[in-house]
Amino acid sequence: MEQSSYEFELERIKALIKEIGARRVGLQLPEGLKTVALALSAEIAKETRVDVILSGNSCYGACDIDEKLEGMVDLLFHFGHTENPFRKGVYKIQEKVVFIELRSTVNIKPVVESAIAEIKGDCVGLVATVQHVHALEEAKIMLARAGKQAVIGKSNNLKYEGQVLGCDFFTAKVPCDEIVFIGSGSFHPVGIALYAGKRVIAADPFTMQISVFEPDELRKKRYIVIGRALDAKSFGILISMKSGQFKLNEAIALQKRAVAKGLEAFLISLEEINEERLLGFKVDAFVNTACPRLAEDFIHFKKPVLSINEFEVVLGERTWEDIFVLQ
Ligand code: SF4
């Protein structure tokens, strides 16, 4: 395999295959890394002589294990995520799923230097995706040298201090003026800004890009969607069939509470929730019980798609101030 910016832990993978005498293994990679799947597969097959099956399905998080493939192989290597917190509750990940965290090998110093210039306050919360959590202490020292106090929050459910998921920002719940996020893309920093209610400075060590996310602007967009749903009389309550996102009891309870308020509510189960799949259902609005960040993807959809908290505002059970809470 070519040199990469991530630790694929090939030696560990090969050793595990040999150790248990696996004959068939599966590889599940996030979308952006499917481009290296063939090289990875060839390398593993060449040295271990196992059959390697690549998952072509989604790989959004540890909530999204390819269970059909898991049933066909001796070991399933799931890349890019840590195994928690979905072990709790309904989903029981079997021992045959091995999580490869894909730690970054990129130096974070240059991008942290750039981020420091954007910090307005004296104290920041410091968070990262699992790919960069090992660099947080180094970033903290750099910030201290620049006269900024940095706090790395303890986690409730996640494996590492300072680690965030797209649906778990508990480590951002620290006394601070703003948050510095180390990682790629806007999915995590948008969620942190929304739920922590603080300005987020996102530093991407791969692209060297610094982006700033303001909570008020982001929250306003969600308030507009909720406002559109206030007159809705019928709701489709969406249940994801991904076992790490499966919330059947919560969906049924929401349906009962909606009916008690004189609304119509229908339960709809889906493997993949996207606009095309929702078009045929003639309800006024939808409520998403799957990935809590999914409703944001439907911002331009012709019907409002609400999160559970947002729907509780429509039901009159929650205040607008309580929609975004860090638990
Ligand atoms: S944000 Fe959504 S996709 Fe990502 S881990 Fe959480 S539930 Fe899964």
mmCIF file of C-alpha atoms and ligand atoms in Angstrom:
data_model
loop_
_atom_site.group_PDB
_atom_site.id
_atom_site.type_symbol
_atom_site.label_atom_id
_atom_site.label_comp_id
_atom_site.label_asym_id
_atom_site.label_seq_id
_atom_site.Cartn_x
_atom_site.Cartn_y
_atom_site.Cartn_z
ATOM 1 C CA MET A 1 0.000 0.000 0.000
ATOM 2 C CA GLU A 2 1.060 3.571 -0.684
ATOM 3 C CA GLN A 3 2.059 5.893 2.120
ATOM 4 C CA SER A 4 -1.070 7.293 3.789
ATOM 5 C CA SER A 5 -1.984 10.018 6.286
ATOM 6 C CA TYR A 6 -3.685 7.397 8.461
ATOM 7 C CA GLU A 7 -2.527 4.417 10.516
ATOM 8 C CA PHE A 8 -4.284 1.436 8.960
ATOM 9 C CA GLU A 9 -2.688 -0.909 11.529
ATOM 10 C CA LEU A 10 -1.988 -3.513 8.859
ATOM 11 C CA GLU A 11 0.397 -5.490 11.044
ATOM 12 C CA ARG A 12 -2.241 -5.752 13.801
ATOM 13 C CA ILE A 13 -4.869 -6.800 11.264
ATOM 14 C CA LYS A 14 -2.666 -9.527 9.798
ATOM 15 C CA ALA A 15 -1.658 -10.751 13.264
ATOM 16 C CA LEU A 16 -5.306 -11.000 14.355
ATOM 17 C CA ILE A 17 -6.243 -12.933 11.227
ATOM 18 C CA LYS A 18 -3.423 -15.409 11.839
ATOM 19 C CA GLU A 19 -4.128 -15.637 15.571
ATOM 20 C CA ILE A 20 -7.729 -16.786 15.176
ATOM 21 C CA GLY A 21 -7.109 -18.688 11.932
ATOM 22 C CA ALA A 22 -9.676 -16.581 10.041
ATOM 23 C CA ARG A 23 -10.492 -17.775 6.526
ATOM 24 C CA ARG A 24 -12.754 -14.926 5.448
ATOM 25 C CA VAL A 25 -12.696 -11.289 6.585
ATOM 26 C CA GLY A 26 -14.705 -8.161 5.818
ATOM 27 C CA LEU A 27 -13.498 -4.563 5.510
ATOM 28 C CA GLN A 28 -15.838 -1.628 6.130
ATOM 29 C CA LEU A 29 -14.477 1.837 5.338
ATOM 30 C CA PRO A 30 -16.000 5.337 5.542
ATOM 31 C CA GLU A 31 -17.026 6.838 2.186
ATOM 32 C CA GLY A 32 -13.958 9.041 1.776
ATOM 33 C CA LEU A 33 -11.600 6.107 2.245
ATOM 34 C CA LYS A 34 -13.269 3.593 -0.070
ATOM 35 C CA THR A 35 -10.655 4.685 -2.632
ATOM 36 C CA VAL A 36 -7.977 2.764 -0.702
ATOM 37 C CA ALA A 37 -10.185 -0.305 -0.179
ATOM 38 C CA LEU A 38 -8.805 -2.278 -3.126
ATOM 39 C CA ALA A 39 -5.159 -1.773 -2.127
ATOM 40 C CA LEU A 40 -6.003 -2.687 1.459
ATOM 41 C CA SER A 41 -7.847 -5.802 0.372
ATOM 42 C CA ALA A 42 -4.985 -6.905 -1.919
ATOM 43 C CA GLU A 43 -2.362 -6.372 0.777
ATOM 44 C CA ILE A 44 -4.281 -8.349 3.403
ATOM 45 C CA ALA A 45 -5.135 -11.192 0.997
ATOM 46 C CA LYS A 46 -1.538 -11.447 -0.268
ATOM 47 C CA GLU A 47 -0.012 -11.988 3.158
ATOM 48 C CA THR A 48 -2.716 -13.955 4.949
ATOM 49 C CA ARG A 49 -4.387 -15.832 2.069
ATOM 50 C CA VAL A 50 -7.855 -15.102 3.453
ATOM 51 C CA ASP A 51 -10.884 -14.216 1.338
ATOM 52 C CA VAL A 52 -11.485 -10.485 1.760
ATOM 53 C CA ILE A 53 -14.946 -8.996 1.192
ATOM 54 C CA LEU A 54 -15.302 -5.213 0.972
ATOM 55 C CA SER A 55 -18.467 -3.583 2.257
ATOM 56 C CA GLY A 56 -19.983 -1.291 -0.377
ATOM 57 C CA ASN A 57 -22.571 -0.036 2.088
ATOM 58 C CA SER A 58 -22.572 3.077 4.245
ATOM 59 C CA CYS A 59 -20.160 3.443 7.147
ATOM 60 C CA TYR A 60 -21.332 6.548 8.998
ATOM 61 C CA GLY A 61 -20.147 5.598 12.454
ATOM 62 C CA ALA A 62 -19.867 2.797 14.975
ATOM 63 C CA CYS A 63 -23.680 2.926 14.874
ATOM 64 C CA ASP A 64 -23.514 1.609 11.316
ATOM 65 C CA ILE A 65 -21.918 -1.841 11.338
ATOM 66 C CA ASP A 66 -22.500 -3.863 8.156
ATOM 67 C CA GLU A 67 -24.202 -6.701 10.015
ATOM 68 C CA LYS A 68 -25.006 -8.794 6.955
ATOM 69 C CA LEU A 69 -21.330 -8.846 6.069
ATOM 70 C CA GLU A 70 -20.487 -9.490 9.724
ATOM 71 C CA GLY A 71 -22.611 -12.636 9.509
ATOM 72 C CA MET A 72 -20.592 -13.887 6.522
ATOM 73 C CA VAL A 73 -17.045 -13.459 7.856
ATOM 74 C CA ASP A 74 -14.799 -14.570 10.715
ATOM 75 C CA LEU A 75 -13.631 -11.004 11.402
ATOM 76 C CA LEU A 76 -15.036 -7.661 10.297
ATOM 77 C CA PHE A 77 -12.568 -4.757 10.349
ATOM 78 C CA HIS A 78 -14.494 -1.497 10.751
ATOM 79 C CA PHE A 79 -12.337 1.563 10.002
ATOM 80 C CA GLY A 80 -12.478 5.143 11.245
ATOM 81 C CA HIS A 81 -14.494 4.839 14.463
ATOM 82 C CA THR A 82 -14.208 3.694 18.056
ATOM 83 C CA GLU A 83 -16.479 0.951 19.266
ATOM 84 C CA ASN A 84 -18.490 2.877 21.825
ATOM 85 C CA PRO A 85 -21.059 4.107 22.729
ATOM 86 C CA PHE A 86 -23.409 1.888 20.761
ATOM 87 C CA ARG A 87 -22.521 -1.267 22.701
ATOM 88 C CA LYS A 88 -24.990 -0.026 25.243
ATOM 89 C CA GLY A 89 -28.703 -0.538 24.723
ATOM 90 C CA VAL A 90 -30.059 -2.644 21.906
ATOM 91 C CA TYR A 91 -26.931 -3.107 19.898
ATOM 92 C CA LYS A 92 -24.444 -5.815 20.889
ATOM 93 C CA ILE A 93 -21.352 -5.723 18.752
ATOM 94 C CA GLN A 94 -19.952 -9.209 18.521
ATOM 95 C CA GLU A 95 -16.332 -9.902 19.302
ATOM 96 C CA LYS A 96 -15.674 -10.458 15.626
ATOM 97 C CA VAL A 97 -15.942 -6.716 14.855
ATOM 98 C CA VAL A 98 -12.527 -5.059 15.165
ATOM 99 C CA PHE A 99 -12.391 -1.258 15.202
ATOM 100 C CA ILE A 100 -9.409 0.346 13.470
ATOM 101 C CA GLU A 101 -9.386 3.977 14.604
ATOM 102 C CA LEU A 102 -7.359 5.380 11.700
ATOM 103 C CA ARG A 103 -5.112 7.693 13.688
ATOM 104 C CA SER A 104 -3.736 10.540 11.634
ATOM 105 C CA THR A 105 0.015 10.773 11.063
ATOM 106 C CA VAL A 106 -0.188 14.448 10.047
ATOM 107 C CA ASN A 107 1.542 17.111 12.155
ATOM 108 C CA ILE A 108 -1.093 19.314 13.812
ATOM 109 C CA LYS A 109 1.288 22.127 14.816
ATOM 110 C CA PRO A 110 0.932 24.360 11.710
ATOM 111 C CA VAL A 111 -2.869 24.342 11.777
ATOM 112 C CA VAL A 112 -3.024 24.923 15.548
ATOM 113 C CA GLU A 113 -0.765 27.968 15.050
ATOM 114 C CA SER A 114 -3.302 29.307 12.533
ATOM 115 C CA ALA A 115 -6.233 28.521 14.854
ATOM 116 C CA ILE A 116 -4.640 30.490 17.713
ATOM 117 C CA ALA A 117 -4.922 33.667 15.625
ATOM 118 C CA GLU A 118 -8.722 33.201 15.482
ATOM 119 C CA ILE A 119 -9.300 32.743 19.228
ATOM 120 C CA LYS A 120 -11.017 35.728 20.855
ATOM 121 C CA GLY A 121 -11.270 34.615 24.509
ATOM 122 C CA ASP A 122 -8.709 33.497 27.078
ATOM 123 C CA CYS A 123 -9.952 29.957 27.560
ATOM 124 C CA VAL A 124 -10.937 27.295 25.014
ATOM 125 C CA GLY A 125 -12.366 23.795 25.116
ATOM 126 C CA LEU A 126 -10.182 21.511 23.007
ATOM 127 C CA VAL A 127 -11.808 18.610 21.140
ATOM 128 C CA ALA A 128 -11.021 16.313 18.206
ATOM 129 C CA THR A 129 -12.270 13.346 16.251
ATOM 130 C CA VAL A 130 -10.622 10.059 17.150
ATOM 131 C CA GLN A 131 -8.137 10.533 14.285
ATOM 132 C CA HIS A 132 -6.480 13.410 16.182
ATOM 133 C CA VAL A 133 -7.186 12.833 19.895
ATOM 134 C CA HIS A 134 -3.586 11.747 20.478
ATOM 135 C CA ALA A 135 -2.469 15.264 19.444
ATOM 136 C CA LEU A 136 -4.677 17.178 21.900
ATOM 137 C CA GLU A 137 -2.055 17.415 24.652
ATOM 138 C CA GLU A 138 0.452 18.829 22.176
ATOM 139 C CA ALA A 139 -2.150 21.391 21.046
ATOM 140 C CA LYS A 140 -2.847 22.273 24.675
ATOM 141 C CA ILE A 141 0.840 23.044 25.283
ATOM 142 C CA MET A 142 0.959 25.236 22.157
ATOM 143 C CA LEU A 143 -2.121 27.135 23.320
ATOM 144 C CA ALA A 144 -0.614 27.655 26.779
ATOM 145 C CA ARG A 145 2.525 29.122 25.196
ATOM 146 C CA ALA A 146 0.262 31.542 23.322
ATOM 147 C CA GLY A 147 -1.369 32.592 26.608
ATOM 148 C CA LYS A 148 -4.589 30.629 26.095
ATOM 149 C CA GLN A 149 -5.864 28.188 28.666
ATOM 150 C CA ALA A 150 -7.153 24.994 27.029
ATOM 151 C CA VAL A 151 -9.444 22.463 28.705
ATOM 152 C CA ILE A 152 -9.731 18.902 27.407
ATOM 153 C CA GLY A 153 -13.077 17.601 28.632
ATOM 154 C CA LYS A 154 -13.637 14.168 30.135
ATOM 155 C CA SER A 155 -15.978 11.920 28.210
ATOM 156 C CA ASN A 156 -19.217 10.332 29.349
ATOM 157 C CA ASN A 157 -19.481 7.527 26.817
ATOM 158 C CA LEU A 158 -16.564 7.820 24.456
ATOM 159 C CA LYS A 159 -13.196 6.160 24.670
ATOM 160 C CA TYR A 160 -10.917 9.202 24.873
ATOM 161 C CA GLU A 161 -10.804 12.548 26.659
ATOM 162 C CA GLY A 162 -11.567 15.362 24.253
ATOM 163 C CA GLN A 163 -13.076 12.985 21.673
ATOM 164 C CA VAL A 164 -16.276 14.000 19.895
ATOM 165 C CA LEU A 165 -18.704 12.133 17.650
ATOM 166 C CA GLY A 166 -21.255 13.768 15.386
ATOM 167 C CA CYS A 167 -23.835 12.965 18.079
ATOM 168 C CA ASP A 168 -21.767 13.195 21.259
ATOM 169 C CA PHE A 169 -20.179 16.495 22.244
ATOM 170 C CA PHE A 170 -20.073 15.946 25.978
ATOM 171 C CA THR A 171 -16.338 16.692 26.038
ATOM 172 C CA ALA A 172 -17.171 20.226 24.854
ATOM 173 C CA LYS A 173 -19.113 20.777 28.072
ATOM 174 C CA VAL A 174 -16.288 22.566 29.860
ATOM 175 C CA PRO A 175 -16.023 26.085 31.260
ATOM 176 C CA CYS A 176 -14.567 28.056 28.340
ATOM 177 C CA ASP A 177 -15.195 31.005 26.015
ATOM 178 C CA GLU A 178 -15.115 29.057 22.761
ATOM 179 C CA ILE A 179 -14.147 25.675 21.337
ATOM 180 C CA VAL A 180 -11.204 24.635 19.175
ATOM 181 C CA PHE A 181 -11.975 21.525 17.123
ATOM 182 C CA ILE A 182 -9.223 19.550 15.393
ATOM 183 C CA GLY A 183 -10.543 17.461 12.525
ATOM 184 C CA SER A 184 -11.982 17.569 9.020
ATOM 185 C CA GLY A 185 -15.275 18.701 7.534
ATOM 186 C CA SER A 186 -18.125 20.731 8.983
ATOM 187 C CA PHE A 187 -20.276 17.923 10.428
ATOM 188 C CA HIS A 188 -18.654 17.893 13.874
ATOM 189 C CA PRO A 189 -18.026 21.637 14.344
ATOM 190 C CA VAL A 190 -21.595 22.483 13.251
ATOM 191 C CA GLY A 191 -22.934 20.030 15.846
ATOM 192 C CA ILE A 192 -20.649 21.403 18.564
ATOM 193 C CA ALA A 193 -21.701 24.984 17.833
ATOM 194 C CA LEU A 194 -25.386 23.989 17.814
ATOM 195 C CA TYR A 195 -25.321 21.924 21.003
ATOM 196 C CA ALA A 196 -22.642 23.705 23.066
ATOM 197 C CA GLY A 197 -23.931 27.105 21.955
ATOM 198 C CA LYS A 198 -20.373 28.410 21.612
ATOM 199 C CA ARG A 199 -18.284 29.738 18.765
ATOM 200 C CA VAL A 200 -16.234 26.929 17.227
ATOM 201 C CA ILE A 201 -12.880 27.342 15.512
ATOM 202 C CA ALA A 202 -12.340 24.281 13.345
ATOM 203 C CA ALA A 203 -8.751 23.451 12.382
ATOM 204 C CA ASP A 204 -8.245 20.850 9.653
ATOM 205 C CA PRO A 205 -4.694 19.422 9.784
ATOM 206 C CA PHE A 206 -5.047 17.873 6.307
ATOM 207 C CA THR A 207 -6.173 20.945 4.345
ATOM 208 C CA MET A 208 -4.729 23.521 6.800
ATOM 209 C CA GLN A 209 -8.086 25.283 6.594
ATOM 210 C CA ILE A 210 -9.521 27.248 9.532
ATOM 211 C CA SER A 211 -13.316 27.690 9.639
ATOM 212 C CA VAL A 212 -15.432 29.456 12.224
ATOM 213 C CA PHE A 213 -18.962 28.339 13.175
ATOM 214 C CA GLU A 214 -21.370 30.645 15.025
ATOM 215 C CA PRO A 215 -24.144 28.961 17.052
ATOM 216 C CA ASP A 216 -26.820 31.639 16.594
ATOM 217 C CA GLU A 217 -26.848 31.419 12.796
ATOM 218 C CA LEU A 218 -27.020 27.617 12.895
ATOM 219 C CA ARG A 219 -29.770 27.509 15.518
ATOM 220 C CA LYS A 220 -31.854 30.023 13.575
ATOM 221 C CA LYS A 221 -32.001 27.602 10.628
ATOM 222 C CA ARG A 222 -33.406 24.872 12.901
ATOM 223 C CA TYR A 223 -35.945 27.270 14.477
ATOM 224 C CA ILE A 224 -37.278 28.060 10.983
ATOM 225 C CA VAL A 225 -37.839 24.324 10.290
ATOM 226 C CA ILE A 226 -39.656 23.874 13.620
ATOM 227 C CA GLY A 227 -41.792 26.924 12.852
ATOM 228 C CA ARG A 228 -42.861 25.301 9.570
ATOM 229 C CA ALA A 229 -43.936 22.165 11.455
ATOM 230 C CA LEU A 230 -46.121 23.944 14.011
ATOM 231 C CA ASP A 231 -49.194 23.748 11.744
ATOM 232 C CA ALA A 232 -48.620 20.126 10.674
ATOM 233 C CA LYS A 233 -51.464 17.721 11.450
ATOM 234 C CA SER A 234 -49.821 14.454 10.384
ATOM 235 C CA PHE A 235 -46.295 13.160 11.044
ATOM 236 C CA GLY A 236 -44.212 10.255 9.783
ATOM 237 C CA ILE A 237 -41.979 8.990 12.584
ATOM 238 C CA LEU A 238 -38.825 7.533 11.039
ATOM 239 C CA ILE A 239 -37.141 4.461 12.507
ATOM 240 C CA SER A 240 -33.679 3.504 11.250
ATOM 241 C CA MET A 241 -32.987 -0.188 10.779
ATOM 242 C CA LYS A 242 -29.282 0.387 11.493
ATOM 243 C CA SER A 243 -29.053 -1.292 14.865
ATOM 244 C CA GLY A 244 -26.884 1.442 16.405
ATOM 245 C CA GLN A 245 -29.604 3.962 15.503
ATOM 246 C CA PHE A 246 -32.644 1.757 16.129
ATOM 247 C CA LYS A 247 -35.045 3.479 18.548
ATOM 248 C CA LEU A 248 -38.328 1.601 18.169
ATOM 249 C CA ASN A 249 -39.596 2.168 21.718
ATOM 250 C CA GLU A 250 -38.820 5.874 21.537
ATOM 251 C CA ALA A 251 -40.644 6.102 18.178
ATOM 252 C CA ILE A 252 -43.734 4.296 19.522
ATOM 253 C CA ALA A 253 -43.769 6.540 22.601
ATOM 254 C CA LEU A 254 -43.577 9.643 20.378
ATOM 255 C CA GLN A 255 -46.431 8.327 18.250
ATOM 256 C CA LYS A 256 -48.623 7.848 21.334
ATOM 257 C CA ARG A 257 -47.841 11.318 22.651
ATOM 258 C CA ALA A 258 -48.613 12.874 19.238
ATOM 259 C CA VAL A 259 -51.939 11.009 18.986
ATOM 260 C CA ALA A 260 -52.821 12.127 22.521
ATOM 261 C CA LYS A 261 -52.382 15.727 21.277
ATOM 262 C CA GLY A 262 -54.870 15.095 18.445
ATOM 263 C CA LEU A 263 -52.250 14.641 15.723
ATOM 264 C CA GLU A 264 -51.936 11.785 13.249
ATOM 265 C CA ALA A 265 -48.646 9.890 13.502
ATOM 266 C CA PHE A 266 -47.338 6.912 11.517
ATOM 267 C CA LEU A 267 -44.275 4.739 12.136
ATOM 268 C CA ILE A 268 -41.991 4.294 9.102
ATOM 269 C CA SER A 269 -38.928 2.021 9.117
ATOM 270 C CA LEU A 270 -36.065 2.512 6.672
ATOM 271 C CA GLU A 271 -32.608 1.045 5.982
ATOM 272 C CA GLU A 272 -31.333 4.359 4.565
ATOM 273 C CA ILE A 273 -33.195 7.578 5.242
ATOM 274 C CA ASN A 274 -33.080 9.933 2.273
ATOM 275 C CA GLU A 275 -35.414 12.348 0.488
ATOM 276 C CA GLU A 276 -36.347 9.902 -2.269
ATOM 277 C CA ARG A 277 -37.591 7.371 0.273
ATOM 278 C CA LEU A 278 -39.788 9.947 2.016
ATOM 279 C CA LEU A 279 -41.467 11.403 -1.076
ATOM 280 C CA GLY A 280 -44.279 8.841 -1.262
ATOM 281 C CA PHE A 281 -45.540 9.371 2.297
ATOM 282 C CA LYS A 282 -48.306 11.985 2.306
ATOM 283 C CA VAL A 283 -47.792 13.392 5.789
ATOM 284 C CA ASP A 284 -47.194 17.063 6.610
ATOM 285 C CA ALA A 285 -43.844 16.551 8.399
ATOM 286 C CA PHE A 286 -41.420 13.873 9.580
ATOM 287 C CA VAL A 287 -39.731 13.141 12.883
ATOM 288 C CA ASN A 288 -36.350 11.454 12.773
ATOM 289 C CA THR A 289 -35.499 9.007 15.581
ATOM 290 C CA ALA A 290 -32.344 7.696 13.843
ATOM 291 C CA CYS A 291 -29.003 9.530 13.794
ATOM 292 C CA PRO A 292 -29.800 12.718 15.746
ATOM 293 C CA ARG A 293 -27.954 14.854 13.180
ATOM 294 C CA LEU A 294 -29.899 13.545 10.202
ATOM 295 C CA ALA A 295 -32.667 16.175 10.285
ATOM 296 C CA GLU A 296 -30.067 18.820 9.356
ATOM 297 C CA ASP A 297 -29.517 17.060 6.003
ATOM 298 C CA PHE A 298 -33.147 17.783 5.099
ATOM 299 C CA ILE A 299 -32.938 21.557 5.495
ATOM 300 C CA HIS A 300 -34.083 22.129 1.871
ATOM 301 C CA PHE A 301 -36.607 19.250 1.799
ATOM 302 C CA LYS A 302 -40.131 20.412 0.965
ATOM 303 C CA LYS A 303 -41.518 19.027 4.236
ATOM 304 C CA PRO A 304 -40.046 19.718 7.675
ATOM 305 C CA VAL A 305 -37.946 16.908 9.152
ATOM 306 C CA LEU A 306 -37.496 17.336 12.905
ATOM 307 C CA SER A 307 -35.265 15.803 15.540
ATOM 308 C CA ILE A 308 -36.919 14.260 18.616
ATOM 309 C CA ASN A 309 -36.208 17.359 20.731
ATOM 310 C CA GLU A 310 -37.601 19.613 18.024
ATOM 311 C CA PHE A 311 -40.767 17.513 17.780
ATOM 312 C CA GLU A 312 -41.201 17.815 21.535
ATOM 313 C CA VAL A 313 -41.311 21.594 21.046
ATOM 314 C CA VAL A 314 -44.138 21.103 18.509
ATOM 315 C CA LEU A 315 -45.932 18.884 21.048
ATOM 316 C CA GLY A 316 -45.575 21.610 23.660
ATOM 317 C CA GLU A 317 -43.460 19.355 25.886
ATOM 318 C CA ARG A 318 -40.145 21.187 25.582
ATOM 319 C CA THR A 319 -39.146 24.839 25.426
ATOM 320 C CA TRP A 320 -37.255 26.285 22.466
ATOM 321 C CA GLU A 321 -34.360 27.078 24.831
ATOM 322 C CA ASP A 322 -34.043 23.373 25.703
ATOM 323 C CA ILE A 323 -33.669 21.956 22.200
ATOM 324 C CA PHE A 324 -29.886 21.882 22.158
ATOM 325 C CA VAL A 325 -28.602 20.272 25.332
ATOM 326 C CA LEU A 326 -25.238 18.689 26.030
ATOM 327 C CA GLN A 327 -25.851 15.580 28.120
HETATM 328 S S1 SF4 B 1 -23.618 11.200 14.422
HETATM 329 FE FE1 SF4 B 1 -25.064 9.760 13.555
HETATM 330 S S2 SF4 B 1 -23.827 8.536 12.140
HETATM 331 FE FE2 SF4 B 1 -22.394 9.569 13.542
HETATM 332 S S3 SF4 B 1 -22.059 8.131 15.190
HETATM 333 FE FE3 SF4 B 1 -23.752 9.461 15.819
HETATM 334 S S4 SF4 B 1 -25.621 8.339 15.204
HETATM 335 FE FE4 SF4 B 1 -23.898 7.440 14.087
#
